[in-house]
Structure formats: structure tokens, C-alpha cells
Short mmCIF file of C-alpha atoms and ligand atoms in Angstrom, two decimals:
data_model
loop_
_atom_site.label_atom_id
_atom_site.label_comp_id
_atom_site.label_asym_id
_atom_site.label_seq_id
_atom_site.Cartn_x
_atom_site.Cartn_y
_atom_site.Cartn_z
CA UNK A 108 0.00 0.00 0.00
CA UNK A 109 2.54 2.10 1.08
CA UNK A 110 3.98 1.74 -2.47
CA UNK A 111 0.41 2.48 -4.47
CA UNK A 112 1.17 6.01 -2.34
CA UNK A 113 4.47 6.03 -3.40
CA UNK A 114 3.61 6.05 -6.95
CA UNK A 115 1.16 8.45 -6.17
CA UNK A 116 -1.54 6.54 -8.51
CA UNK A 117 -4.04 5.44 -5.73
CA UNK A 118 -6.99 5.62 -8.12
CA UNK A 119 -8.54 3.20 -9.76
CA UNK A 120 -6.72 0.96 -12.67
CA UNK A 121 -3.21 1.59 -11.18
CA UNK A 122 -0.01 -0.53 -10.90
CA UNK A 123 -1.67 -3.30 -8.47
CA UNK A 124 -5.25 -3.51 -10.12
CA UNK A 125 -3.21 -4.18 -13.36
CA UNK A 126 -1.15 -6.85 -11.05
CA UNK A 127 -4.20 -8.26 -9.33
CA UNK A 128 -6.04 -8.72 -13.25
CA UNK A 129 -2.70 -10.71 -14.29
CA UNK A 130 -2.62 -12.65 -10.98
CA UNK A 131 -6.70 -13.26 -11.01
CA UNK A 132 -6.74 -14.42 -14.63
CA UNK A 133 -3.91 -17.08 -14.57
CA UNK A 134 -5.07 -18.09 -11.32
CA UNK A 135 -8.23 -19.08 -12.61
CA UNK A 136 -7.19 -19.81 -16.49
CA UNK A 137 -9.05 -17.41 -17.52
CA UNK A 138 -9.23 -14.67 -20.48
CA UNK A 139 -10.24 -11.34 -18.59
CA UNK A 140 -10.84 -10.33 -14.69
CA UNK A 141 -11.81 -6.83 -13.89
CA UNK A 142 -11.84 -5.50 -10.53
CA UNK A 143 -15.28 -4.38 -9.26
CA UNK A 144 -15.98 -2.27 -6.15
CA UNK A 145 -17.65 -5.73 -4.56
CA UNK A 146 -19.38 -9.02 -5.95
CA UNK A 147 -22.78 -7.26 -6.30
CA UNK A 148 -21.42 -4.83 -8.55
CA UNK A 149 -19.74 -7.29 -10.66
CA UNK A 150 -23.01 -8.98 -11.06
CA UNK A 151 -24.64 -5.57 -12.00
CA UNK A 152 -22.34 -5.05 -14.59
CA UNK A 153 -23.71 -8.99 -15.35
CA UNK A 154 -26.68 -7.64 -15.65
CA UNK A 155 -25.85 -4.65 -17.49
CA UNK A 156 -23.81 -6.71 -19.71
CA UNK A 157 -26.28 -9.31 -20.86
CA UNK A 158 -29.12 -7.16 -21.14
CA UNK A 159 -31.43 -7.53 -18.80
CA UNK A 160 -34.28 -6.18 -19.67
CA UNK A 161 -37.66 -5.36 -17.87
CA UNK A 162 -39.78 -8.75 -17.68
CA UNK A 163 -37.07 -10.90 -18.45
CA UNK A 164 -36.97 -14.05 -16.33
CA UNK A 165 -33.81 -14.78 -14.10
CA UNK A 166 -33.41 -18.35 -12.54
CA UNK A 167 -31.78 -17.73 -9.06
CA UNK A 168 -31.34 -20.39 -6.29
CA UNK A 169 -33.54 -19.36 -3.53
CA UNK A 170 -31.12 -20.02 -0.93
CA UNK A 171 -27.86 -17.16 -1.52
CA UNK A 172 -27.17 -13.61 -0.61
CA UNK A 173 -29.62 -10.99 -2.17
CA UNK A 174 -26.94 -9.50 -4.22
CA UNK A 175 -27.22 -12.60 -6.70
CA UNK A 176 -30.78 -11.65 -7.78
CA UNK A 177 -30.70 -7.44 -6.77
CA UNK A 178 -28.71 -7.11 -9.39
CA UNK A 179 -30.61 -8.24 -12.23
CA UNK A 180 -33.88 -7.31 -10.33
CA UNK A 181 -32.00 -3.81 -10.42
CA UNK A 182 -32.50 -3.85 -14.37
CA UNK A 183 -36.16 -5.25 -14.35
CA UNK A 184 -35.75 -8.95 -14.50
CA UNK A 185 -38.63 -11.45 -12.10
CA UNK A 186 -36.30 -13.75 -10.18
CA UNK A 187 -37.75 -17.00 -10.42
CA UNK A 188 -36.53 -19.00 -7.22
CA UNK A 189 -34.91 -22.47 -8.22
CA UNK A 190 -35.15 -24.66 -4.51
CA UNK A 191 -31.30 -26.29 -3.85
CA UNK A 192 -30.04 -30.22 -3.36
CA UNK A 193 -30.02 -31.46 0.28
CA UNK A 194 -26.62 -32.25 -0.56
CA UNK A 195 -24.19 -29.87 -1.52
CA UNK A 196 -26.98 -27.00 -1.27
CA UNK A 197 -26.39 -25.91 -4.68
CA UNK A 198 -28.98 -24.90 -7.20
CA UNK A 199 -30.70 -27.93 -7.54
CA UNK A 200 -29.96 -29.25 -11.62
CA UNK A 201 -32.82 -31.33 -12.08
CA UNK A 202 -35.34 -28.58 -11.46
CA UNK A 203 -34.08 -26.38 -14.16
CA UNK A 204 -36.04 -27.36 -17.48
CA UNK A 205 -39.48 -26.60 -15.46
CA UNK A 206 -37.98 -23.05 -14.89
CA UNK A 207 -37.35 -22.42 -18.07
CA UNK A 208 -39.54 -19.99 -20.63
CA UNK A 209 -39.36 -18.30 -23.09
CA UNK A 210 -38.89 -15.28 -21.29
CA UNK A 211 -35.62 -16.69 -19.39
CA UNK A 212 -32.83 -14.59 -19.64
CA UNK A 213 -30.14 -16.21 -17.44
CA UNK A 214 -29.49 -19.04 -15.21
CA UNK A 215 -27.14 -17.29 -11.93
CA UNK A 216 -25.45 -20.46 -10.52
CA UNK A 217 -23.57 -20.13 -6.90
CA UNK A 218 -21.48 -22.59 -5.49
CA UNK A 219 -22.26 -22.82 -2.17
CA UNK A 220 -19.29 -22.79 0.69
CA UNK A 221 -17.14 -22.87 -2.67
CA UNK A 222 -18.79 -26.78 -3.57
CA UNK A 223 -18.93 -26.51 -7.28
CA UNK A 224 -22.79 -26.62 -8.46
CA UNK A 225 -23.57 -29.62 -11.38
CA UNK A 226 -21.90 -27.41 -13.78
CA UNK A 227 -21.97 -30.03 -16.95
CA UNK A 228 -25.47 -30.53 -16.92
CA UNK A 229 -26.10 -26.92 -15.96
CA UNK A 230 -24.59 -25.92 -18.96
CA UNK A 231 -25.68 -28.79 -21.48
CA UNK A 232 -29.32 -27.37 -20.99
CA UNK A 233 -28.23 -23.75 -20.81
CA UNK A 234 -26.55 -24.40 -24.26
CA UNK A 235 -29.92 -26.10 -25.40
CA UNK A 236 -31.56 -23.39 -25.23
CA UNK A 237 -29.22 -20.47 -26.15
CA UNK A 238 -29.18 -19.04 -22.28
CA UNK A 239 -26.13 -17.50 -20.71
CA UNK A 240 -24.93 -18.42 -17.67
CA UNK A 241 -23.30 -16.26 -14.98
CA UNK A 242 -21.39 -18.13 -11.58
CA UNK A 243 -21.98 -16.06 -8.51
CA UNK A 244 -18.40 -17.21 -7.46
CA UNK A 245 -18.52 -15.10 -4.13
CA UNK A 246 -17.73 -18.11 -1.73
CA UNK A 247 -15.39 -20.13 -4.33
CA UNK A 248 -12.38 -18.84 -5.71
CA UNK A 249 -9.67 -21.39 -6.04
CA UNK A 250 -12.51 -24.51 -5.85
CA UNK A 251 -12.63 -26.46 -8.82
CA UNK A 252 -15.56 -28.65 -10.08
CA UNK A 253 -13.95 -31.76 -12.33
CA UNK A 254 -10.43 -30.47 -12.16
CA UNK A 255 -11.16 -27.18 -13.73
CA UNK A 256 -11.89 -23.73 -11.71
CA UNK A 257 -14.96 -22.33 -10.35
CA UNK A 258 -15.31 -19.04 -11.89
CA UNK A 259 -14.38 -20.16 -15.51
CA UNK A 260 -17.56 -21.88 -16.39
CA UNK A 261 -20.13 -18.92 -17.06
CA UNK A 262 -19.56 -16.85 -19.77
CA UNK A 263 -19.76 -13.93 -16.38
CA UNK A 264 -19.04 -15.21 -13.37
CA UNK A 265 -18.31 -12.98 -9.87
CA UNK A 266 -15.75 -12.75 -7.04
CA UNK A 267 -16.13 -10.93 -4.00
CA UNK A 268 -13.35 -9.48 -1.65
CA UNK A 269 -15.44 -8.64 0.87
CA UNK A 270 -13.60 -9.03 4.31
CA UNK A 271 -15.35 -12.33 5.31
CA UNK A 272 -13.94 -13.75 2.31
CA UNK A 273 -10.57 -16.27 1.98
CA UNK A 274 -8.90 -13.25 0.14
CA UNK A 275 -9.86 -9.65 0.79
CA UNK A 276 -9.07 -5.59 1.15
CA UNK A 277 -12.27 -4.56 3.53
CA UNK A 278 -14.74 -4.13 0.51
CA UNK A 279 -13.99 -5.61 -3.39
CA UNK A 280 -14.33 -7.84 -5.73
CA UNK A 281 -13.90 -8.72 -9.74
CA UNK A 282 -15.80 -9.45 -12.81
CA UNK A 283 -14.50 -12.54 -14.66
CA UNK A 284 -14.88 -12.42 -18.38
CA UNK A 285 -14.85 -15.97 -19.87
CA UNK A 286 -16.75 -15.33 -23.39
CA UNK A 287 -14.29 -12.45 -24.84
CA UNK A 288 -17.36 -11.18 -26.41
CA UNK A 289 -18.31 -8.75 -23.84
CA UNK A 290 -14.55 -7.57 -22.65
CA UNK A 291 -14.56 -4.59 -24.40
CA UNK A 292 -18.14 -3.41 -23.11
CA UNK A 293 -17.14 -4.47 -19.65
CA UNK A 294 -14.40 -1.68 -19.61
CA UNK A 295 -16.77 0.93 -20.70
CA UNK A 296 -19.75 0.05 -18.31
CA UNK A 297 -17.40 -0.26 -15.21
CA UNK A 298 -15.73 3.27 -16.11
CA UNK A 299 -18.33 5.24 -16.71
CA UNK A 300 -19.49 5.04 -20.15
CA UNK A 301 -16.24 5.77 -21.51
CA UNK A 302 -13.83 4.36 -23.39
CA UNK A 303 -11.14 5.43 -20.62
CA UNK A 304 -9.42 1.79 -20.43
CA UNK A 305 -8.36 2.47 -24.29
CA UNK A 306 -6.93 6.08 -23.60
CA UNK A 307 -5.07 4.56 -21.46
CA UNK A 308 -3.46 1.81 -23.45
CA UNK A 309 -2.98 3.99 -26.40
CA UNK A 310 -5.61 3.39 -28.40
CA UNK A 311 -7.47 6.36 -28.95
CA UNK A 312 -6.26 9.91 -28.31
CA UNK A 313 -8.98 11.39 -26.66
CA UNK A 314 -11.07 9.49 -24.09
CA UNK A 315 -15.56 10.16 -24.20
CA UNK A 316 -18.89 9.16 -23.46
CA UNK A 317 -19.98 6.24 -25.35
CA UNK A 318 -22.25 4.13 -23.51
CA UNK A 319 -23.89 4.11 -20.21
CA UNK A 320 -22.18 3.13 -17.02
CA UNK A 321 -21.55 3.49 -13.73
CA UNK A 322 -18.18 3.64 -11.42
CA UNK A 323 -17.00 0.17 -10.25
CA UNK A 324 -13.47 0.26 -10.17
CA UNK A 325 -11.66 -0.23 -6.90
CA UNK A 326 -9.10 2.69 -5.69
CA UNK A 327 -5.44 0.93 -6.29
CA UNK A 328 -5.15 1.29 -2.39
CA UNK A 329 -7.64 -1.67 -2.01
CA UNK A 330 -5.71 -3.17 -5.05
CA UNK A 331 -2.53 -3.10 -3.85
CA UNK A 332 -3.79 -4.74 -0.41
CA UNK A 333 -5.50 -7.35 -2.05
CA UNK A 334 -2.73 -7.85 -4.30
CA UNK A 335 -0.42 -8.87 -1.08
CA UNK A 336 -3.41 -11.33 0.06
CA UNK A 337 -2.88 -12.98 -3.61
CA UNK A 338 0.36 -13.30 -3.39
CA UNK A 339 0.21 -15.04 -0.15
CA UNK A 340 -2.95 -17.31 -1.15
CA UNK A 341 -0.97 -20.80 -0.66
CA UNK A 342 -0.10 -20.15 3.04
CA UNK A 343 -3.48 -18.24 3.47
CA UNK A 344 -5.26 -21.81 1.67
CA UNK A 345 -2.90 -24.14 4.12
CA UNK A 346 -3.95 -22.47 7.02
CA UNK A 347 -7.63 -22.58 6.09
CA UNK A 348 -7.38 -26.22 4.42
CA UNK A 349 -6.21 -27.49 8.21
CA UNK A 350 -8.98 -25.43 9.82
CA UNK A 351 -11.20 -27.18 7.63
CA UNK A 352 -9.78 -30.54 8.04
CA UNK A 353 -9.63 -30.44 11.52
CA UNK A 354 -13.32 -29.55 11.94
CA UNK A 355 -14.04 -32.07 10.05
CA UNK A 356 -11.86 -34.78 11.18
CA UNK A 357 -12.78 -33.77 15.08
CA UNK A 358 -16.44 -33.58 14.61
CA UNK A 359 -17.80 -36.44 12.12
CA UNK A 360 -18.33 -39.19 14.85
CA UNK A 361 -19.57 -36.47 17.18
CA UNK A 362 -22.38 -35.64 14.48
CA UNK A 363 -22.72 -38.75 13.23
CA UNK A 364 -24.29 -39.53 16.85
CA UNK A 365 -26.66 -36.72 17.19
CA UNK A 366 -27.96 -36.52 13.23
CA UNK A 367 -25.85 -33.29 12.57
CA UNK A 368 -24.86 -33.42 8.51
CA UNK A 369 -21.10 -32.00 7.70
CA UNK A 370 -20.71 -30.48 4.39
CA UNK A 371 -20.89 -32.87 1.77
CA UNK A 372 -18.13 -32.06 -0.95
CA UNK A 373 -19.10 -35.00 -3.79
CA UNK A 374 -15.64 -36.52 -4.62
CA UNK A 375 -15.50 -34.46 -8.35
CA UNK A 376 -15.32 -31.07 -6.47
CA UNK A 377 -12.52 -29.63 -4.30
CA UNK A 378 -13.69 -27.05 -1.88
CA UNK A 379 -11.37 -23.79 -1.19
CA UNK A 380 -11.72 -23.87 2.56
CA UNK A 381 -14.42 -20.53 2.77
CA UNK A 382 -16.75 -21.85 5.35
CA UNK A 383 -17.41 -24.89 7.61
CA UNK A 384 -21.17 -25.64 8.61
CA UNK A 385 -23.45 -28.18 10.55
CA UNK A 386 -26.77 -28.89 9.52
CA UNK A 387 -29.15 -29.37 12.37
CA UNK A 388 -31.96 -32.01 13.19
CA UNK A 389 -34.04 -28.92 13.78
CA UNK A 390 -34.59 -25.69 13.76
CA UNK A 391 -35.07 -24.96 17.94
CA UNK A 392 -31.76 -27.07 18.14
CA UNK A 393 -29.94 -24.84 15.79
CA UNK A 394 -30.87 -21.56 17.57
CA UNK A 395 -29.95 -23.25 21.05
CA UNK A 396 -26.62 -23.89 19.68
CA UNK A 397 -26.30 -20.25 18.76
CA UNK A 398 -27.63 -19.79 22.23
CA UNK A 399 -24.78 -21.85 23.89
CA UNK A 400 -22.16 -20.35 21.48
CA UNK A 401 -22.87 -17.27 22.71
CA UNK A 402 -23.12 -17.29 26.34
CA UNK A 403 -19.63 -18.85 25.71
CA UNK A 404 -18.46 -15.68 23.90
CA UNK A 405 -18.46 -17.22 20.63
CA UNK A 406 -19.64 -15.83 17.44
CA UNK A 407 -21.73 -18.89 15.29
CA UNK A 408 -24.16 -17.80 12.80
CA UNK A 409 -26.81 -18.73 10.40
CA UNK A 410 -26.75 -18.54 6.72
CA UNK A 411 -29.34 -16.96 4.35
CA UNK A 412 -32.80 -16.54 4.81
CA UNK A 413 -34.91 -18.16 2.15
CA UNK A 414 -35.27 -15.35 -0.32
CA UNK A 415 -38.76 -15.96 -2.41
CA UNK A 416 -39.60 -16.09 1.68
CA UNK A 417 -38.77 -12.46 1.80
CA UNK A 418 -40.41 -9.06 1.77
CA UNK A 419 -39.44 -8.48 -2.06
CA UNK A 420 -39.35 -12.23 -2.75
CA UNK A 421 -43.13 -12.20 -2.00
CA UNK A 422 -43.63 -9.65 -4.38
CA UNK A 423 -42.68 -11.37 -6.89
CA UNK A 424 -45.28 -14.49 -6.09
CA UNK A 425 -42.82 -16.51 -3.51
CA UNK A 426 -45.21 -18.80 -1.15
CA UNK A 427 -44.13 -21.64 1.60
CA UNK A 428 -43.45 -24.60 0.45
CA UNK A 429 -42.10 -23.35 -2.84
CA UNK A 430 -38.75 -24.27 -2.25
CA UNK A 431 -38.94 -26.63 0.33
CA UNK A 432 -34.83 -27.78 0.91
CA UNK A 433 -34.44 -24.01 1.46
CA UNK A 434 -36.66 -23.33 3.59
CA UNK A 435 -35.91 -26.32 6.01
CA UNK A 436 -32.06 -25.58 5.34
CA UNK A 437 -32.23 -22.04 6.66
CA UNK A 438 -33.54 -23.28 9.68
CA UNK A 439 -31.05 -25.56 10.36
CA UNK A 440 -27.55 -24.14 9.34
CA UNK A 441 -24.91 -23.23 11.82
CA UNK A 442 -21.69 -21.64 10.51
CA UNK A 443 -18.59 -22.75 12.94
CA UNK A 444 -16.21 -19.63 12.86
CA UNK A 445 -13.36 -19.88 10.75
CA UNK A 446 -11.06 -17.06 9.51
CA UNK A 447 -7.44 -17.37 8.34
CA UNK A 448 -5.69 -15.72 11.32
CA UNK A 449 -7.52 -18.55 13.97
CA UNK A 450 -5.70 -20.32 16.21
CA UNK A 451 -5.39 -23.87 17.00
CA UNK A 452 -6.34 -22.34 20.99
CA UNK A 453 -9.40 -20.76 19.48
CA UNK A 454 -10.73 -23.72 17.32
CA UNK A 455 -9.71 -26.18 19.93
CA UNK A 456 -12.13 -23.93 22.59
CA UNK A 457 -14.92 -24.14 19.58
CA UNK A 458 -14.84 -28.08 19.51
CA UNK A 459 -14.73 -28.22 23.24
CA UNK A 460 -17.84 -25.85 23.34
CA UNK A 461 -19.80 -27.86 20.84
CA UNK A 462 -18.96 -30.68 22.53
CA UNK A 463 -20.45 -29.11 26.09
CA UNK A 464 -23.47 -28.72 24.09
CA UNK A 465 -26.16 -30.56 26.48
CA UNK A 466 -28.54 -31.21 23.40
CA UNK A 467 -31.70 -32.12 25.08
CA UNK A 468 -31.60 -29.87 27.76
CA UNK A 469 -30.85 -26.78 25.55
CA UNK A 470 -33.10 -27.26 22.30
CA UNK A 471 -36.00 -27.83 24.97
CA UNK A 472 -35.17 -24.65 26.20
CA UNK A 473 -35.30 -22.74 23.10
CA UNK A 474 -38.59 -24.09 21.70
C1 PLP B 230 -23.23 -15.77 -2.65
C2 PLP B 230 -22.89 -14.32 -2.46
N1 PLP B 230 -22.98 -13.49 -3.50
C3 PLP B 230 -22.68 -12.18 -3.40
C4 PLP B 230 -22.26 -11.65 -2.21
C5 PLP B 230 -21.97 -10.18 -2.13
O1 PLP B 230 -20.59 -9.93 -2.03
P1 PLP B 230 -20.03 -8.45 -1.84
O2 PLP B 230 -20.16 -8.12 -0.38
O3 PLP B 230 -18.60 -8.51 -2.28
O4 PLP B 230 -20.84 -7.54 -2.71
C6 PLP B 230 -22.16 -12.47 -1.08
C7 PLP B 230 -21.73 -11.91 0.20
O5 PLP B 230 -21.21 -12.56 1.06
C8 PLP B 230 -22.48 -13.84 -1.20
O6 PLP B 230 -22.44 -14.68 -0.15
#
């Protein structure tokens, strides 16, 4: 950081944005990354980018953060709510052709805890019928599905840098480009309509106004911090990989006993170590956990409400029982803490707490 001031270029599409591009796009093998000022505004320049267009369909897993539908809901699009597998709580593949119609505009995949979704059939039946596909790749950078990244399989797909993410600098994230197609429009959306990016290589003299756009470039400050997290991703991944591992190896007889599920990572995917989670018998027992975890002075939490369960979801015609994997899912999830700087102390007190948990006497107490 100190050298983005140094080189007094701490705006956007500096020295370490350049670096982080190069670093991004050989990392995941692919032709183009762009950093964005977070995940949801790569996915709105998704949106932008594929032409969303008031009354288009959008097929969205019901169970992710609300950036993944905002931002085509942003350009006018009805998200229609695709219910997950009990398994890997990915978008659930075999639902998909009863989505579809002739208003669909895009299928927006996420790979849950960085679990690659069914990306081959996914994209058999998106190819079928001519619709593009975009990975919401907030949780899985550095996960691969069949020996080949997550990330590279949309013709869009999204990063975030967000803080609570493996790699980060506070707020960011990137744009991946994998059908070359829409690089050059990408540049122009993400800096303002212009054609900025090609004043700058030398392309055209003068720089103007020649589409519409927005501002979604990082300042090089956040670049050239996330740059350092890049460059140290294989200690960052060994530290989390053993994190990982050791929940898992600690805790599998433990919730084998009670009828707690572990994440399931199917043998074709390899998972980047973003987040550990138990899935409850029931809801009252996952909120006494949180319960427990708490009075013990440690931070557990839930993932994602069911979103067609929501205030705006509702709008657009969710109902109970519409998704039903989601909705008993988000009852039941627990996220153990796990962050790259944790200590074998710290997990070791997380397992012991877990293990205090008196299960009877506490999910009583919570219904
Ligand atoms: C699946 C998913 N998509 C998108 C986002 C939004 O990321 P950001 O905060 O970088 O905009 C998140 C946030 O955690 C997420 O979990």
C-alpha cells in the first residue's frame, strides 16, 4: 500500500489492479478479470452486460445472498426462485427445465461454501436453449468442479473481496470475463461510459462518453492490499485447508451420533476452505446452539434466509413450500467460525464448546 502512495496513482486501474487482473486471470485460467468495487457490482455489470431487460426471467437459487438476484432485479428482471439439493446445497440441476420460458434470460449459478454446483449438466441445458450463464463465485475462488476452476464456467461469473472472504481488502471484488465477447463493453460500463481503459493503453487519443455506465473500479489502495493477500494465497489456503480438516476430522463421529450433517463435498469437487457448517436435526436445536455459542463468547451464525420467503421475494409471487430444501435448510444451518488468522487455541475452545453442548436440555429450552 505504502507503495500504491508512493507512486502516487491510488486511483482506480493503477499498478496493483493491473497486477491483481494478471494474478486473477492465470489463477483461474481465464481470459479477462476486472476489478469491481464488490461481488454485487460485478453482477450488476452482469446484468448490465447481458441485457437484462424489464420482464425478463432470471433463474436464481432461492437459498444465496440478495446480491445474486438485486442485481438483475435492479434492471427489471422477475427472479424465479430455483429450490437447492439437500446435498451440496447448490442450485438444484434437475429442477431447471421446469424453470425455463421463453422469457428466461439467465441461469445465476452459486457454489455454495465454494462446492462446485452440477456445472456439466447446468450448462448442457443452458446451451440447449441459447441461455447465458453467470457463476456467482462469491464463496469459491480457487474450488474447482472436475479439475477445472470455479469461476471459468459462465460466460460472467463474480468474485467478491469482501472481508469475510478467503482473500480480501475490507470491501472488493472482480468481474470474470470468460466469453471475450463482452470484454470490451465491460471496460466501458465499469468506467463510466467511456472508453477510458483504451486512452489509457494507447488506443485512442482522446477518451468520451460512449455508452452508459456506472463507477466500479476499486481505488489501487484496495488493489494493492489485495494484491499482497494474492500473493500469499498458498499459506493463506494451508492455514484454512487445516482449519477445515480439523473440523471435520474432530467432529464427524460427534455428528454422526446426534444426526448433525457435515458439508458434503461429492468426490469431483474440491472445496477452497471458505466456510465450515453443521446442519441441524431442527430448527429450535440450531438456535440453542447459537444460544450456547454465545453465552460462551463465541460468534456462530446462520446462513441466508430463504429469499422468495422475503419481503421483495413475496412480491414477486414466492409462497411456503415453494422451495422446500431451502426453507428447512435455513432453519437448520450453523456456521462454525473460521477465519485465516484462527488459532489452533481458538478452534480447539470451539470443539470443546460444541462438545459441552447438552442437546436435550438446551433445544427444549429454546422451543
Ligand atoms: C453468494 C454471495 N454473493 C454475493 C455476495 C456479495 O458480495 P459483496 O459483499 O462482495 O458484494 C455475497 C456476500 O457474502 C455472497 O455470499
Amino acid at each position: 500500500m505504502q507503495l500504491a502512495i508512493a507512486h502516487s496513482h491510488v486511483s482506480g486501474d493503477g499498478q496493483f489492479t493491473r497486477k491483481c487482473h494478471a494474478m486473477l486471470e492465470d489463477m483461474l485460467g481465464v481470459p479477462k478479470v476486472l476489478l469491481t468495487t464488490s461481488c454485487t457490482h460485478a453482477l450488476e455489470l452482469a446484468a448490465l452486460l447481458l441485457e437484462i431487460q424489464p420482464g425478463d426471467e432470471v433463474i436464481v437459487p432461492a437459498f444465496t445472498f440478495v446480491s445474486t438476484l438485486n442485481a438483475f432485479v435492479l434492471r427489471g428482471a422477475r427472479p424465479v426462485f430455483a429450490d437447492i439439493r439437500r446435498d451440496t446445497l447448490n442450485l438444484d440441476e434437475s429442477l431447471l427445465a421446469r424453470l425455463l420460458t421463453s422469457r428466461t434470460k439467465a441461469i445465476v449459478v452459486v457454489h455454495y461454501a465454494g462446492v462446485g454446483c452440477e456445472m456439466t449438466p447446468i450448462l448442457d441445458l443452458a446451451q440447449r436453449h441459447g441461455i447465458p450463464v453467470v457463476e456467482d463465485n462469491a464463496h469459491g475462488l480457487l474450488g474447482k468442479y472436475k479439475g477445472r476452476n470455479l469461476g471459468s464456467f459462465g460466460c460472467l461469473a463474480s468474485q467478491s473481496f469482501h472481508e469475510t472472504k478467503n482473500f480480501h481488502c475490507g470491501e472488493g471484488g472482480a468481474l470474470v470475463i470468460n466469453d471475450p465477447r463482452y470484454i470490451q463493453r465491460a471496460e466501458i460500463l465499469r468506467e463510466k461510459g467511456t472508453n477510458r481503459s483504451r486512452f489509457f493503453r494507447g488506443e485512442v487519443d482522446k477518451y468520451t462518453w460512449v455508452d452508459v455506465g456506472s463507477s466500479y473500479l476499486p481505488s489501487d489502495l484496495l488493489a494493492a492490499f489485495l494484491c499482497a493477500q494474492l500473493e500469499a494465497r498458498e499459506k493463506i489456503q494451508s492455514r484454512r485447508a487445516r482449519i477445515w480438516d480439523s473440523y471435520r476430522a474432530q467432529l464427524c463421529g460427534w455428528a454422526e451420533a446426534r444426526g448433525v450433517a457435515l458439508p458434503t463435498v461429492p468426490a469431483h469437487c474440491e472445496q477452497p476452505a471458505h466456510l465450515f457448517y453443521l446442519l441441524l436435526p431442527t430448527e429450535a436445536d440450531r438456535d440453542a446452539l447459537i444460544a450456547h455459542f454465545r453465552r460462551l463468547d463465541i460468534l456462530a451464525v446462520f446462513h441466508y434466509q430463504p429469499l422468495h420467503l422475503s419481503e421483495m421475494g413475496r412480491k414477486f409471487g414466492g409462497s411456503e413450500g415453494q422451495c422446500p430444501v431451502t426453507e428447512s435448510v435455513s432453519g437448520r444451518l450453523l456456521r462454525l467460525p473460521l477465519y485465516t488468522g484462527m488459532t489452533e487455541a481458538e478452534q480447539a475452545a470451539v470443539v470443546t464448546g460444541l462438545m459441552g453442548f447438552d442437546w436435550k436440555r438446551e433445544s427444549v429450552h429454546a422451543q
